[in-house]
PDB file of C-alpha atoms in Angstrom:
ATOM      1  CA  CYS H 116     -35.326 -72.526 -29.794  1.00 56.00           C
ATOM      2  CA  TYR H 117     -33.366 -69.832 -29.112  1.00 63.00           C
ATOM      3  CA  SER H 118     -29.935 -71.497 -29.026  1.00 55.00           C
ATOM      4  CA  ALA H 119     -29.010 -70.620 -33.044  1.00 62.00           C
ATOM      5  CA  LYS H 120     -29.974 -67.188 -31.744  1.00 68.00           C
ATOM      6  CA  LEU H 121     -27.497 -67.059 -30.091  1.00 69.00           C
ATOM      7  CA  GLY H 122     -24.109 -65.693 -30.678  1.00 75.00           C
ATOM      8  CA  PRO H 123     -20.287 -67.411 -30.364  1.00 77.00           C
ATOM      9  CA  SER H 124     -19.286 -64.256 -27.490  1.00 82.00           C
ATOM     10  CA  LEU H 125     -21.962 -65.514 -25.423  1.00 86.00           C
ATOM     11  CA  PHE H 126     -21.598 -68.796 -25.394  1.00 87.00           C
ATOM     12  CA  GLU H 127     -18.012 -67.820 -24.253  1.00 90.00           C
ATOM     13  CA  SER H 128     -19.346 -65.563 -22.086  1.00 92.00           C
ATOM     14  CA  VAL H 129     -21.139 -67.602 -20.437  1.00 92.00           C
ATOM     15  CA  ALA H 130     -18.381 -70.788 -20.043  1.00 93.00           C
ATOM     16  CA  ARG H 131     -16.662 -68.386 -18.247  1.00 95.00           C
ATOM     17  CA  GLU H 132     -18.879 -67.354 -16.396  1.00 95.00           C
ATOM     18  CA  LEU H 133     -20.007 -71.263 -15.516  1.00 95.00           C
ATOM     19  CA  ALA H 134     -16.570 -72.123 -14.814  1.00 96.00           C
ATOM     20  CA  ALA H 135     -16.212 -70.352 -11.864  1.00 96.00           C
ATOM     21  CA  LEU H 136     -18.968 -71.695 -10.114  1.00 96.00           C
ATOM     22  CA  VAL H 137     -17.855 -75.207 -10.555  1.00 97.00           C
ATOM     23  CA  THR H 138     -15.825 -76.131  -7.319  1.00 96.00           C
ATOM     24  CA  ASP H 139     -16.907 -77.766  -4.033  1.00 95.00           C
ATOM     25  CA  ALA H 140     -17.171 -74.295  -2.155  1.00 95.00           C
ATOM     26  CA  GLU H 141     -21.076 -74.191  -2.971  1.00 94.00           C
ATOM     27  CA  LEU H 142     -22.109 -77.125  -4.687  1.00 96.00           C
ATOM     28  CA  HIS H 143     -25.810 -76.175  -5.712  1.00 96.00           C
ATOM     29  CA  LEU H 144     -24.795 -74.035  -8.141  1.00 96.00           C
ATOM     30  CA  THR H 145     -22.061 -75.877  -8.962  1.00 97.00           C
ATOM     31  CA  HIS H 146     -25.142 -79.053  -9.800  1.00 97.00           C
ATOM     32  CA  LEU H 147     -26.748 -75.752 -11.787  1.00 97.00           C
ATOM     33  CA  ALA H 148     -23.699 -74.901 -13.528  1.00 97.00           C
ATOM     34  CA  LEU H 149     -22.997 -78.727 -15.052  1.00 97.00           C
ATOM     35  CA  GLN H 150     -26.670 -79.052 -15.905  1.00 97.00           C
ATOM     36  CA  LEU H 151     -26.739 -75.580 -17.879  1.00 95.00           C
ATOM     37  CA  CYS H 152     -23.125 -76.666 -19.615  1.00 95.00           C
ATOM     38  CA  SER H 153     -24.912 -79.858 -20.395  1.00 96.00           C
ATOM     39  CA  SER H 154     -27.340 -78.501 -21.749  1.00 94.00           C
ATOM     40  CA  MET H 155     -25.302 -75.590 -24.189  1.00 92.00           C
ATOM     41  CA  VAL H 156     -23.227 -78.992 -25.676  1.00 93.00           C
ATOM     42  CA  THR H 157     -26.516 -80.892 -25.978  1.00 92.00           C
ATOM     43  CA  HIS H 158     -28.116 -77.473 -28.342  1.00 88.00           C
ATOM     44  CA  ALA H 159     -25.539 -75.815 -29.546  1.00 87.00           C
ATOM     45  CA  PRO H 160     -22.583 -78.533 -29.852  1.00 88.00           C
ATOM     46  CA  GLN H 161     -20.014 -76.908 -31.949  1.00 89.00           C
ATOM     47  CA  LEU H 162     -20.391 -74.079 -30.116  1.00 88.00           C
ATOM     48  CA  SER H 163     -19.740 -74.601 -26.855  1.00 90.00           C
ATOM     49  CA  THR H 164     -18.003 -77.945 -27.020  1.00 92.00           C
ATOM     50  CA  PRO H 165     -14.535 -76.453 -26.796  1.00 92.00           C
ATOM     51  CA  LEU H 166     -15.827 -73.539 -24.486  1.00 93.00           C
ATOM     52  CA  VAL H 167     -16.429 -76.548 -22.262  1.00 94.00           C
ATOM     53  CA  HIS H 168     -13.304 -78.687 -22.949  1.00 93.00           C
ATOM     54  CA  THR H 169     -11.676 -74.611 -22.122  1.00 94.00           C
ATOM     55  CA  HIS H 170     -12.920 -72.963 -19.109  1.00 96.00           C
ATOM     56  CA  VAL H 171     -15.579 -75.495 -17.595  1.00 96.00           C
ATOM     57  CA  LEU H 172     -13.577 -79.258 -18.136  1.00 96.00           C
ATOM     58  CA  PRO H 173      -9.997 -78.807 -15.973  1.00 96.00           C
ATOM     59  CA  ARG H 174     -12.055 -77.075 -13.074  1.00 97.00           C
ATOM     60  CA  CYS H 175     -14.083 -80.395 -13.737  1.00 97.00           C
ATOM     61  CA  LEU H 176     -11.193 -82.390 -13.047  1.00 96.00           C
ATOM     62  CA  VAL H 177     -10.185 -79.822  -9.789  1.00 95.00           C
ATOM     63  CA  LEU H 178     -13.554 -80.975  -8.865  1.00 96.00           C
ATOM     64  CA  LEU H 179     -13.479 -84.263  -8.817  1.00 96.00           C
ATOM     65  CA  GLN H 180     -10.468 -84.472  -6.527  1.00 94.00           C
ATOM     66  CA  SER H 181     -12.976 -83.306  -3.323  1.00 94.00           C
ATOM     67  CA  PRO H 182     -13.637 -85.292  -0.867  1.00 94.00           C
ATOM     68  CA  LEU H 183     -16.660 -83.122  -1.015  1.00 95.00           C
ATOM     69  CA  LEU H 184     -18.539 -84.116  -4.258  1.00 95.00           C
ATOM     70  CA  GLN H 185     -21.927 -86.487  -3.477  1.00 94.00           C
ATOM     71  CA  GLY H 186     -25.549 -85.824  -4.588  1.00 95.00           C
ATOM     72  CA  PRO H 187     -26.448 -83.472  -6.971  1.00 97.00           C
ATOM     73  CA  ALA H 188     -23.140 -82.154  -8.306  1.00 97.00           C
ATOM     74  CA  ARG H 189     -21.782 -85.813  -8.975  1.00 97.00           C
ATOM     75  CA  SER H 190     -24.845 -86.888 -10.858  1.00 97.00           C
ATOM     76  CA  SER H 191     -24.059 -83.580 -12.614  1.00 97.00           C
ATOM     77  CA  LEU H 192     -20.563 -84.103 -13.591  1.00 97.00           C
ATOM     78  CA  ARG H 193     -21.133 -87.205 -15.504  1.00 97.00           C
ATOM     79  CA  ALA H 194     -24.483 -85.986 -16.992  1.00 96.00           C
ATOM     80  CA  LEU H 195     -21.456 -83.991 -18.642  1.00 96.00           C
ATOM     81  CA  PHE H 196     -19.206 -86.542 -18.757  1.00 95.00           C
ATOM     82  CA  ALA H 197     -21.682 -88.366 -20.645  1.00 94.00           C
ATOM     83  CA  THR H 198     -23.649 -85.473 -22.932  1.00 94.00           C
ATOM     84  CA  LEU H 199     -19.210 -84.771 -24.358  1.00 93.00           C
ATOM     85  CA  ALA H 200     -19.427 -88.613 -25.174  1.00 90.00           C
ATOM     86  CA  ALA H 201     -22.203 -88.661 -27.095  1.00 88.00           C
ATOM     87  CA  ALA H 202     -21.304 -85.125 -28.499  1.00 87.00           C
ATOM     88  CA  ASP H 203     -18.448 -86.883 -30.140  1.00 81.00           C
ATOM     89  CA  CYS H 204     -15.985 -84.550 -28.530  1.00 77.00           C
ATOM     90  CA  GLY H 205     -12.866 -86.830 -28.268  1.00 83.00           C
ATOM     91  CA  PHE H 206     -13.348 -89.822 -25.987  1.00 85.00           C
ATOM     92  CA  GLN H 207     -10.209 -91.739 -25.443  1.00 88.00           C
ATOM     93  CA  SER H 208      -8.708 -87.810 -24.239  1.00 91.00           C
ATOM     94  CA  LEU H 209     -11.319 -86.979 -21.838  1.00 92.00           C
ATOM     95  CA  LEU H 210     -10.482 -90.295 -20.230  1.00 92.00           C
ATOM     96  CA  GLU H 211      -7.071 -89.456 -19.981  1.00 93.00           C
ATOM     97  CA  GLN H 212      -7.919 -86.197 -18.134  1.00 94.00           C
ATOM     98  CA  LEU H 213      -9.783 -88.598 -15.776  1.00 93.00           C
ATOM     99  CA  LEU H 214      -7.147 -91.133 -15.438  1.00 92.00           C
ATOM    100  CA  GLY H 215      -4.947 -88.399 -14.737  1.00 93.00           C
ATOM    101  CA  VAL H 216      -6.733 -87.159 -12.354  1.00 92.00           C
ATOM    102  CA  VAL H 217      -5.715 -90.258 -10.156  1.00 91.00           C
ATOM    103  CA  ARG H 218      -1.657 -90.328 -12.080  1.00 91.00           C
ATOM    104  CA  GLY H 219      -0.713 -86.426 -11.414  1.00 84.00           C
ATOM    105  CA  ALA H 220      -2.433 -86.326  -8.278  1.00 77.00           C
ATOM    106  CA  PRO H 221       0.711 -85.225  -5.620  1.00 77.00           C
ATOM    107  CA  THR H 222      -0.988 -86.697  -2.412  1.00 82.00           C
ATOM    108  CA  ALA H 223      -2.630 -90.004  -2.474  1.00 87.00           C
ATOM    109  CA  LEU H 224      -7.305 -89.029  -3.209  1.00 91.00           C
ATOM    110  CA  SER H 225     -10.041 -90.071  -0.568  1.00 92.00           C
ATOM    111  CA  ARG H 226     -12.152 -93.111  -1.055  1.00 94.00           C
ATOM    112  CA  GLN H 227     -14.982 -90.526  -2.717  1.00 94.00           C
ATOM    113  CA  SER H 228     -12.688 -89.032  -4.696  1.00 94.00           C
ATOM    114  CA  LEU H 229     -11.877 -92.329  -6.667  1.00 94.00           C
ATOM    115  CA  SER H 230     -15.332 -93.415  -6.598  1.00 95.00           C
ATOM    116  CA  SER H 231     -16.145 -89.962  -8.540  1.00 96.00           C
ATOM    117  CA  ILE H 232     -13.553 -90.301 -10.926  1.00 95.00           C
ATOM    118  CA  ALA H 233     -14.926 -93.870 -11.081  1.00 94.00           C
ATOM    119  CA  GLN H 234     -18.303 -92.847 -12.283  1.00 95.00           C
ATOM    120  CA  CYS H 235     -17.308 -90.114 -14.586  1.00 95.00           C
ATOM    121  CA  VAL H 236     -15.449 -92.763 -16.508  1.00 93.00           C
ATOM    122  CA  SER H 237     -18.275 -95.487 -16.248  1.00 91.00           C
ATOM    123  CA  SER H 238     -20.184 -92.511 -17.914  1.00 91.00           C
ATOM    124  CA  LEU H 239     -17.984 -91.313 -19.996  1.00 90.00           C
ATOM    125  CA  CYS H 240     -18.129 -94.830 -21.126  1.00 87.00           C
ATOM    126  CA  GLY H 241     -21.693 -95.599 -21.785  1.00 83.00           C
ATOM    127  CA  PRO H 242     -22.818 -94.061 -24.602  1.00 79.00           C
ATOM    128  CA  MET H 243     -19.736 -95.610 -26.537  1.00 78.00           C
ATOM    129  CA  PRO H 244     -20.651 -99.023 -29.095  1.00 77.00           C
ATOM    130  CA  PRO H 245     -20.244-101.480 -26.839  1.00 79.00           C
ATOM    131  CA  GLN H 246     -15.858-103.006 -28.168  1.00 78.00           C
ATOM    132  CA  GLU H 247     -14.726-100.000 -27.429  1.00 75.00           C
ATOM    133  CA  ARG H 248     -16.583-100.051 -24.043  1.00 71.00           C
ATOM    134  CA  THR H 249     -15.146-103.743 -23.649  1.00 75.00           C
ATOM    135  CA  ALA H 250     -11.732-102.318 -24.505  1.00 76.00           C
ATOM    136  CA  THR H 251     -11.558 -99.975 -21.749  1.00 72.00           C
ATOM    137  CA  LEU H 252     -13.591-101.163 -18.990  1.00 69.00           C
TER     138      LEU H 252
END
């Protein structure tokens, strides 16, 4: 596995570059960037999880407000939230950030945005134990 040979500085550089690709201007690149983020968290959680939280997650929360988010990009975003939850990356914190998008929106969000947020909450809850999932939903 090559991830063992990659240093922290390379993970930081990759996370910074991926964050720039998380936008609704080019959803195919967003989809690929989010897939790489999920792979990084899966294969090197100690190195990549804090970097994804710092660099990529804020851009994901902005992306969720876009009415253009759909298809593979939305699926990859849902997969990233599920991967972060499975990696035990602070379920409650991630949930609060997702709900904060709705609470902190300066204007009413579109139905598409609300649907995307709800789907990400669902993906976040999926890997959780049944009692915690039931309490959340």
